[in-house]
PDB file of C-alpha atoms in Angstrom:
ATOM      1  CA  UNK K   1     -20.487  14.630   8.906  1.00 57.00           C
ATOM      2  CA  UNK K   2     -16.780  14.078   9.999  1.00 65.00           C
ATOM      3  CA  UNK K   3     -14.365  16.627  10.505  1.00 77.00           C
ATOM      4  CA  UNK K   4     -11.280  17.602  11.130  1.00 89.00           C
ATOM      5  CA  UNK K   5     -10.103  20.637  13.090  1.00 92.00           C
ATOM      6  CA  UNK K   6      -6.376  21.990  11.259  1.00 96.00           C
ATOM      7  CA  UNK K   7      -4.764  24.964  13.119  1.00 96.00           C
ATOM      8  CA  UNK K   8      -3.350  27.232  12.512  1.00 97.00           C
ATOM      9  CA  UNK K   9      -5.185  28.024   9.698  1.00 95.00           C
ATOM     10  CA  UNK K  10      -2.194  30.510   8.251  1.00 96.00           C
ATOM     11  CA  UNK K  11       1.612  30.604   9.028  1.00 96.00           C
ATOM     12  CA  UNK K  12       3.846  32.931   7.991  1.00 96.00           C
ATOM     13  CA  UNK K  13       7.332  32.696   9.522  1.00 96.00           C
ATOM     14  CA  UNK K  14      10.903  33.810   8.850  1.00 97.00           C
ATOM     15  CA  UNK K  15      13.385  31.228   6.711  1.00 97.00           C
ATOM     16  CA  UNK K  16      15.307  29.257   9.506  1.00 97.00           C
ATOM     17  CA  UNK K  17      12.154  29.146  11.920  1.00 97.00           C
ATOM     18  CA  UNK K  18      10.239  26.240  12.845  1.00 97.00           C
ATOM     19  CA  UNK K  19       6.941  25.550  12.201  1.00 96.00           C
ATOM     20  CA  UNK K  20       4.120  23.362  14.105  1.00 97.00           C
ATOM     21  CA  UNK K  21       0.666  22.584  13.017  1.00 98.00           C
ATOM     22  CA  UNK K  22      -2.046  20.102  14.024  1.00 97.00           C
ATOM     23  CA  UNK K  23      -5.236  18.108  13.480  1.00 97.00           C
ATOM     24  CA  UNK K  24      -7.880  17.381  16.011  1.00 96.00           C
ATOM     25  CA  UNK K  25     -10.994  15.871  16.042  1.00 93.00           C
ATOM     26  CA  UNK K  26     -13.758  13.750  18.055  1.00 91.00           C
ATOM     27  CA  UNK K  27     -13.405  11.001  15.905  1.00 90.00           C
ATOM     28  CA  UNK K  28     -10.615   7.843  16.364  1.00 91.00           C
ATOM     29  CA  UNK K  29      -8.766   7.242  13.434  1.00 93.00           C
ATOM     30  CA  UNK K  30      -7.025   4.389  12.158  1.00 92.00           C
ATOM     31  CA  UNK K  31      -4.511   6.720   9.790  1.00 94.00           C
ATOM     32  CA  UNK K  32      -3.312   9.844  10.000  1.00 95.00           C
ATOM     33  CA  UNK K  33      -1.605  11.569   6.425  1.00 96.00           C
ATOM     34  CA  UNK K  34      -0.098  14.599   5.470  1.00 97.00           C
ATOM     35  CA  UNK K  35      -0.285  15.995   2.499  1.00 97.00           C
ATOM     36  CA  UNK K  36       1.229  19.224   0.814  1.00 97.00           C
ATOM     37  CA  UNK K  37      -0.040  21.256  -1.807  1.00 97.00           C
ATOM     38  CA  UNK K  38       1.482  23.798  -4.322  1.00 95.00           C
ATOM     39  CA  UNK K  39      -1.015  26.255  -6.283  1.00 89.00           C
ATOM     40  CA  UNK K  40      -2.611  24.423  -9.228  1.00 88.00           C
ATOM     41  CA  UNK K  41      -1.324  20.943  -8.329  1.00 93.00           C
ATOM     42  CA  UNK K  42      -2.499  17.774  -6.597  1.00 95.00           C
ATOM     43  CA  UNK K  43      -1.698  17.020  -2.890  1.00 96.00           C
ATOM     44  CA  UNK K  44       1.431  15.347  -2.341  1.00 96.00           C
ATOM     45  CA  UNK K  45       1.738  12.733   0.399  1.00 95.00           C
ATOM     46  CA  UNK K  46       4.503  13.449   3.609  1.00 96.00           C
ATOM     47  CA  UNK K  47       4.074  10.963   6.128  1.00 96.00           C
ATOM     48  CA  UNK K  48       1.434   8.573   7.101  1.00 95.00           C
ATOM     49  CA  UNK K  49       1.614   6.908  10.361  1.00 96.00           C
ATOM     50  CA  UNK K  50      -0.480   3.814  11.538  1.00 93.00           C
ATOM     51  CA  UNK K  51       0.158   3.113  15.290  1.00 94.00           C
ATOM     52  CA  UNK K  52      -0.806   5.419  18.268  1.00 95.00           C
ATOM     53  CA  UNK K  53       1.878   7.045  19.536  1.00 95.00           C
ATOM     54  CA  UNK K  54       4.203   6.422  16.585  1.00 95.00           C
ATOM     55  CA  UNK K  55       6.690   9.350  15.353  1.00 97.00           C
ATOM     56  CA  UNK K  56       8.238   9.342  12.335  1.00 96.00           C
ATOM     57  CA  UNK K  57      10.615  11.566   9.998  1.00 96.00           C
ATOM     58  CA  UNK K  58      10.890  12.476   6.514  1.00 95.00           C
ATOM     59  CA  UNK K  59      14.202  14.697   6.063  1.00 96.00           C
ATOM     60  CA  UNK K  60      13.149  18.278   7.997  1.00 97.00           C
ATOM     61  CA  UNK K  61       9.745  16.576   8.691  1.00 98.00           C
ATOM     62  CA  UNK K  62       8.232  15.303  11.877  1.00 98.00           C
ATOM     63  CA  UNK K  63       4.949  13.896  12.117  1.00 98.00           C
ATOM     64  CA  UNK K  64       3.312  11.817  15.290  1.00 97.00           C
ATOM     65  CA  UNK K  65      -0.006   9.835  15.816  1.00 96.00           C
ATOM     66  CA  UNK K  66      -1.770  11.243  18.755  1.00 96.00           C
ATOM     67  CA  UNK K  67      -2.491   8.567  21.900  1.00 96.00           C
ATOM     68  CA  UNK K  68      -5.614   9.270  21.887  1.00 94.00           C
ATOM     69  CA  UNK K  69      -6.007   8.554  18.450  1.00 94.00           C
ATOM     70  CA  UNK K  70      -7.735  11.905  17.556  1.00 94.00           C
ATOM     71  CA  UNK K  71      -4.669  13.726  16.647  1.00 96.00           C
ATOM     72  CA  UNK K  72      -1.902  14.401  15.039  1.00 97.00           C
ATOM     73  CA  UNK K  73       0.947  16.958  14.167  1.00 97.00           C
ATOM     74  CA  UNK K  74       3.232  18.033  12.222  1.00 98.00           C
ATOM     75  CA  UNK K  75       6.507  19.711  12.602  1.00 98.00           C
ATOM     76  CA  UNK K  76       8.935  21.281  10.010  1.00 98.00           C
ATOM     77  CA  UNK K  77      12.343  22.048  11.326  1.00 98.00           C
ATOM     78  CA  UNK K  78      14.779  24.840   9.653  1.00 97.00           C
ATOM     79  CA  UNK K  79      11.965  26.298   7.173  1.00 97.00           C
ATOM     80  CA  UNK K  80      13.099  27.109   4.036  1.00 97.00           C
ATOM     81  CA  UNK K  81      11.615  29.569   0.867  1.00 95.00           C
ATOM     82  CA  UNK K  82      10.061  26.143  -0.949  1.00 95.00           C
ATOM     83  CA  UNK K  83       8.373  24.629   2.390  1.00 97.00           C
ATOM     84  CA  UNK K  84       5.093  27.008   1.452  1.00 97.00           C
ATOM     85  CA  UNK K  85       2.686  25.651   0.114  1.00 97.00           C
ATOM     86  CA  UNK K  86      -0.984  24.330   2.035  1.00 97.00           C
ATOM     87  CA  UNK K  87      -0.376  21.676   4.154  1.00 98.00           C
ATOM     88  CA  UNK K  88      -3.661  18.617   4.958  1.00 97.00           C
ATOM     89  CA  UNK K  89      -3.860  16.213   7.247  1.00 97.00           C
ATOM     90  CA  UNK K  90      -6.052  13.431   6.524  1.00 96.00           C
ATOM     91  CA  UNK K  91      -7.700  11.030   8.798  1.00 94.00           C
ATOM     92  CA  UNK K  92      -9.186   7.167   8.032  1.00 92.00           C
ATOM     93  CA  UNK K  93     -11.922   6.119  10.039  1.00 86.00           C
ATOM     94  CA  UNK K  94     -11.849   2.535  11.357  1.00 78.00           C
ATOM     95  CA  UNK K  95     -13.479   0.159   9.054  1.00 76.00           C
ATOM     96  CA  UNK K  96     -13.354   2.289   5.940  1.00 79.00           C
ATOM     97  CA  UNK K  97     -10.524   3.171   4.001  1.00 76.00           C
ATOM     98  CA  UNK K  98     -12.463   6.701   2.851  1.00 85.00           C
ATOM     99  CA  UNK K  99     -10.195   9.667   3.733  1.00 90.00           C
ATOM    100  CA  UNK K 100     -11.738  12.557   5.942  1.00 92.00           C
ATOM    101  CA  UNK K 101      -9.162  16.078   5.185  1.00 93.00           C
ATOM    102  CA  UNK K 102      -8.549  18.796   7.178  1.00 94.00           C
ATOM    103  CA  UNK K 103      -9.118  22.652   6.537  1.00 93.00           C
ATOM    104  CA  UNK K 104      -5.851  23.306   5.537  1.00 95.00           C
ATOM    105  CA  UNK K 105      -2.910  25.152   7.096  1.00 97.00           C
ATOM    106  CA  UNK K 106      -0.968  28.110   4.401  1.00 97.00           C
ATOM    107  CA  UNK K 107       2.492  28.507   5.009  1.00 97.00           C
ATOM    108  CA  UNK K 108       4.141  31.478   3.878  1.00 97.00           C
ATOM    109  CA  UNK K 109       8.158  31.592   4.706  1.00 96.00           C
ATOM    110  CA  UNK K 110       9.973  35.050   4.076  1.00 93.00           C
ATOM    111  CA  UNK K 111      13.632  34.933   3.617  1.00 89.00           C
TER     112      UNK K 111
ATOM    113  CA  UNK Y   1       4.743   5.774  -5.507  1.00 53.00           C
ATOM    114  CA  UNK Y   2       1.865   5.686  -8.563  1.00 57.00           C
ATOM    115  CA  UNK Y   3       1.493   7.869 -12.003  1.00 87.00           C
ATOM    116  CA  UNK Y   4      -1.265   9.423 -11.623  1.00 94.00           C
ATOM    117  CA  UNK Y   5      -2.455  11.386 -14.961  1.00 96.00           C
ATOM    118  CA  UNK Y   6      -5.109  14.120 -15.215  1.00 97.00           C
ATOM    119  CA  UNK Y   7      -6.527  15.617 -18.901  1.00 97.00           C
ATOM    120  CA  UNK Y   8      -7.553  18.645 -19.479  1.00 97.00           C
ATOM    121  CA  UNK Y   9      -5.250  20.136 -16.282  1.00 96.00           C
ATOM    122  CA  UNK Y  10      -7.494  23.312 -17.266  1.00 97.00           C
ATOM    123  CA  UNK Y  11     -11.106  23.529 -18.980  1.00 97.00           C
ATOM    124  CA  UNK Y  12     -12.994  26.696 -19.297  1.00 97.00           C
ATOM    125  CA  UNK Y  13     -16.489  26.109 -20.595  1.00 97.00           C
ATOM    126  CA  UNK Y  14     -19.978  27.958 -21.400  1.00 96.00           C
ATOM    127  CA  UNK Y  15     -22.999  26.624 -19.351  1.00 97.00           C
ATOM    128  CA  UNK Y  16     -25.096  23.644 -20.861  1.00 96.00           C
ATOM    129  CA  UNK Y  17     -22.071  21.956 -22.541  1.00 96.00           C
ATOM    130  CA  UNK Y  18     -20.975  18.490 -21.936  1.00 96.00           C
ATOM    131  CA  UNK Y  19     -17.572  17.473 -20.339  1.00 96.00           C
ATOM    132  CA  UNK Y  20     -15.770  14.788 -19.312  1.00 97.00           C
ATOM    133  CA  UNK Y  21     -12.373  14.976 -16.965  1.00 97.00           C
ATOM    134  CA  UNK Y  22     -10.261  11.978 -17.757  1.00 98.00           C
ATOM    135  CA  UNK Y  23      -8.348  10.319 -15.090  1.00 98.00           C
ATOM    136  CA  UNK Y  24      -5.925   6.998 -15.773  1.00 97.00           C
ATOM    137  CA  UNK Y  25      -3.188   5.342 -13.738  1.00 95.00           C
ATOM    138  CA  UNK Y  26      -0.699   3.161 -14.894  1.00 90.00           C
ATOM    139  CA  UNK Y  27       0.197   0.874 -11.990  1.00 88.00           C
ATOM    140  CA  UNK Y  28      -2.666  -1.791 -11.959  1.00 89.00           C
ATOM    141  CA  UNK Y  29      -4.636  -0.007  -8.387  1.00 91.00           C
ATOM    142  CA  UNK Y  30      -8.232  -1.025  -7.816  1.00 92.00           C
ATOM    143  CA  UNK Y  31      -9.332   1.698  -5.767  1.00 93.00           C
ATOM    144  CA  UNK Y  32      -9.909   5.152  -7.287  1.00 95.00           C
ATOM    145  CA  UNK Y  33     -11.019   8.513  -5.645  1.00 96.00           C
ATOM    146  CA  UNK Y  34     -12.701  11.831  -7.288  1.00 97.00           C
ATOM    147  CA  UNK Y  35     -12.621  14.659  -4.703  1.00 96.00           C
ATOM    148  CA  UNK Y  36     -13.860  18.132  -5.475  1.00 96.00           C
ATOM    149  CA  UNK Y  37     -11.892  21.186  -4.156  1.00 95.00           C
ATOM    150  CA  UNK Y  38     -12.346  24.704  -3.881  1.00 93.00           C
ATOM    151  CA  UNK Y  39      -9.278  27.043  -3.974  1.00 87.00           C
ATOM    152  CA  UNK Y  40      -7.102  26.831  -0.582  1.00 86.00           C
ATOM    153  CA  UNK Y  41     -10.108  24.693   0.628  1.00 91.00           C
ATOM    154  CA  UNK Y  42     -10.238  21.294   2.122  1.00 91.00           C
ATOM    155  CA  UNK Y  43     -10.657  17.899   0.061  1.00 94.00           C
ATOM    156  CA  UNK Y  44     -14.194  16.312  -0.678  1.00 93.00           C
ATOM    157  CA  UNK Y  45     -14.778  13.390  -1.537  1.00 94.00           C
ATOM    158  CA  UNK Y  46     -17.587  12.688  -4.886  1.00 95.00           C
ATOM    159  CA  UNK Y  47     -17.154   9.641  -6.229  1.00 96.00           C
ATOM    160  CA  UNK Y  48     -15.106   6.457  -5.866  1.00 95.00           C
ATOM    161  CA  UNK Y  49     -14.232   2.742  -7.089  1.00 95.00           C
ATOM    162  CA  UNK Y  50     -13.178  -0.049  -5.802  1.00 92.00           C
ATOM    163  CA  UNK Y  51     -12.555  -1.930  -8.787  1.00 93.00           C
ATOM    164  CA  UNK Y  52     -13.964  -2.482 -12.259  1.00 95.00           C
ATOM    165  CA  UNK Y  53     -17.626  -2.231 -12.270  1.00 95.00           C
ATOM    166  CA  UNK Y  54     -17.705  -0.490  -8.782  1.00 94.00           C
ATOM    167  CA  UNK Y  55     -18.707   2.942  -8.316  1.00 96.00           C
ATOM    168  CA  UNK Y  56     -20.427   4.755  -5.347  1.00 94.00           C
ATOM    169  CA  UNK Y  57     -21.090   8.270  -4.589  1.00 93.00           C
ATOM    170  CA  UNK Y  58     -19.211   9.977  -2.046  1.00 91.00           C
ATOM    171  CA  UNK Y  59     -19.452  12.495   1.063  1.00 84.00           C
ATOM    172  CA  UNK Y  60     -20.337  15.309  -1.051  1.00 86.00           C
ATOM    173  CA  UNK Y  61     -23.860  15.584  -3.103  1.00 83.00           C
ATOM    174  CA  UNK Y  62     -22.269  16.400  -7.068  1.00 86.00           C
ATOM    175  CA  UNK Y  63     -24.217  16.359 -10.538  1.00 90.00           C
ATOM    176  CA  UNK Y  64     -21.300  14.604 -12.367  1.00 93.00           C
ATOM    177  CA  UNK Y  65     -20.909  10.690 -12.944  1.00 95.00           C
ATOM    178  CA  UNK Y  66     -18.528   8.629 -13.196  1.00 97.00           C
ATOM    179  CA  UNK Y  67     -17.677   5.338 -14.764  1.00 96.00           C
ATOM    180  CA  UNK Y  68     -14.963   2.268 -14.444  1.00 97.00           C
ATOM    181  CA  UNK Y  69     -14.689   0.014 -17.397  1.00 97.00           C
ATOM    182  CA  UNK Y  70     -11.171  -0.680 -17.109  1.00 96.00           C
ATOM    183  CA  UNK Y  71      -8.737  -0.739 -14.133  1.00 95.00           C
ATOM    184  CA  UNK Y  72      -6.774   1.905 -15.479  1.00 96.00           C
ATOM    185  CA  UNK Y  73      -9.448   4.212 -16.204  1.00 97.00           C
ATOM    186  CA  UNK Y  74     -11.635   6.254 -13.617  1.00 98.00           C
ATOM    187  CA  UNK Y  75     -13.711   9.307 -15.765  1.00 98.00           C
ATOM    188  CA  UNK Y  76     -15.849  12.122 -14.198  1.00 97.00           C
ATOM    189  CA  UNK Y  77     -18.696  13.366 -16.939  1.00 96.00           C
ATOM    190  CA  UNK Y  78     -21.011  16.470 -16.332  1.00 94.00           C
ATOM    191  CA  UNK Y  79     -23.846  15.842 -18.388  1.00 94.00           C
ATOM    192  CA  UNK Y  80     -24.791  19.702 -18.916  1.00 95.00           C
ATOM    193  CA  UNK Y  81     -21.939  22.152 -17.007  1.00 95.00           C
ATOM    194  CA  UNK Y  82     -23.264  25.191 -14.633  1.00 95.00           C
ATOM    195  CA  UNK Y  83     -21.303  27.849 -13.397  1.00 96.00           C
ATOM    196  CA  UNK Y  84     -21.478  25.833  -9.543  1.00 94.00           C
ATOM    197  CA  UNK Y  85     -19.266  23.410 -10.739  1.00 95.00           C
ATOM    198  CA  UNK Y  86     -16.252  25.673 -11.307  1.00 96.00           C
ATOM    199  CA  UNK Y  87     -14.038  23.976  -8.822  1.00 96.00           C
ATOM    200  CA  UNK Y  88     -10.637  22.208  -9.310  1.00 97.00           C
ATOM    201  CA  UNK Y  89     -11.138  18.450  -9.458  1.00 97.00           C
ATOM    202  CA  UNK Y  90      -8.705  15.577  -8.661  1.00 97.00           C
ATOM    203  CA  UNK Y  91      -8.611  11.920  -8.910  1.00 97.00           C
ATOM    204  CA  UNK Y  92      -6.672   9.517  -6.380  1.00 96.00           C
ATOM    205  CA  UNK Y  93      -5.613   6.163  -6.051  1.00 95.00           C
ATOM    206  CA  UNK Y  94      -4.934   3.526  -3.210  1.00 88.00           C
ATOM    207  CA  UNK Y  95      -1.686   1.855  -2.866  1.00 73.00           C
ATOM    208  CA  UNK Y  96      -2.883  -1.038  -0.171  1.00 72.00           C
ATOM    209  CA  UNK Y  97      -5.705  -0.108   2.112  1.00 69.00           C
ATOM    210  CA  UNK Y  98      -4.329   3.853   3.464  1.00 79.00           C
ATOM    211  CA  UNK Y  99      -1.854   6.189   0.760  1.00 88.00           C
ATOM    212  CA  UNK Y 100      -4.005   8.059  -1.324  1.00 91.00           C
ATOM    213  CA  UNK Y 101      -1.818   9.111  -4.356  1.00 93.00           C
ATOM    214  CA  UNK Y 102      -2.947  12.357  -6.420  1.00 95.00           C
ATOM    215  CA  UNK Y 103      -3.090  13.438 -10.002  1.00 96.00           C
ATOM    216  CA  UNK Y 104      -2.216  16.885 -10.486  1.00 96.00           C
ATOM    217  CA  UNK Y 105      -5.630  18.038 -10.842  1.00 97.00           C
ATOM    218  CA  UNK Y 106      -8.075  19.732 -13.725  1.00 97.00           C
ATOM    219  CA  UNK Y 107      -9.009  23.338 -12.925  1.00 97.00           C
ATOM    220  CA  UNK Y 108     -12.590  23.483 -14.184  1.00 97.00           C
ATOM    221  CA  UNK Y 109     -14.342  26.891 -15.192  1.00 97.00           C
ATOM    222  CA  UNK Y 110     -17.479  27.226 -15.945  1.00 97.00           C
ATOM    223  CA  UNK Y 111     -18.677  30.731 -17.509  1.00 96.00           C
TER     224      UNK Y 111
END
């Protein structure tokens, strides 16, 4: 089947740092979301972008649509203590609106 | 943004019983999502709707069933519960074709 490559697959980083982490795969994909997830609760949505190429914010957040259309990434500037948490990405395939996730990358930030 | 609402958020359960996960959202979506999830693991998809009337199985092979009599209403049953299906399980829905919206989840445990 499908799948999505996430990396890294752990993070843990100091309050203040930044963090990157992205989602490849051999498949072209019409959407691109990311999701994060506390223990014991449902995924919630970030960002979705559409368009290749397109960047967009939300607050410390940064996500883009690769060119290629096979990735993405996501950015979070400044972390802070309540950014950890398990962060998706999730891909639609053209001509289906069925959402493909990634593996998952932990965050862990240590004040 | 949609209410998504999840009952039981936790079940624990002796083999061979009966269950059913109930799943409802209030803001009139026709396209509903069951995905089955193993701690810190990605998203897979079981079942899903698009509309009263309309379900299909997903990505991933499961034992459970689901139905769609009303809009509203998307339940997952497990005819007779096995220690396998200890997973946590948790229903979507579509706003327009792309953002999947998440419920916060029922923590199933099968003994």
């Amino acid at each position: 089947g499908q799948q999505l490559n996430q990396s890294p697959q752990s993070m843990f980083i100091q309050e203040g740092e930044d963090v990157s982490m992205n989602c490849t795969s051999s498949s072209i994909f019409n959407t691109w979301l990311w999701y994060k997830q506390d223990p014991g609760e449902g995924p919630v949505l970030l960002i979705a972008l559409y368009k290749a190429g397109e960047l967009t914010s939300n607050g410390r957040l940064t996500a883009q649509f690769g060119i290629t259309r096979k990735d993405s990434f996501l950015n979070i500037s400044a972390s802070i203590p309540s950014d950890v948490g398990i962060y998706f990405c999730a891909g639609q395939l053209k001509d289906t609106d069925k959402l493909i996730f990634g593996t998952g990358t932990r965050l862990q930030v240590f004040p | 943004e949609a209410d998504i609402y999840q009952t039981p958020r936790y079940l624990v359960i002796g083999t061979g019983k009966k269950i059913t996960l109930e799943c409802s959202q209030t803001m009139g979506h026709d396209k509903m999502y069951w995905y089955q999830q193993d701690p810190g693991m990605e998203l897979h998809l079981i079942h899903y709707s698009y509309g009263v009337n309309s379900t299909e199985k997903g990505d991933l092979s499961s034992e459970s069933t689901v139905s769609r009599i009303r809009t509203e209403h998307f339940p997952l049953t497990l005819e007779s519960a096995r220690p396998s299906h200890t997973s946590q399980y948790l229903c979507a829905s579509n706003v327009g074709d792309n953002e999947q919206f998440f419920g916060p989840g029922t923590r199933l445990t099968v003994l």
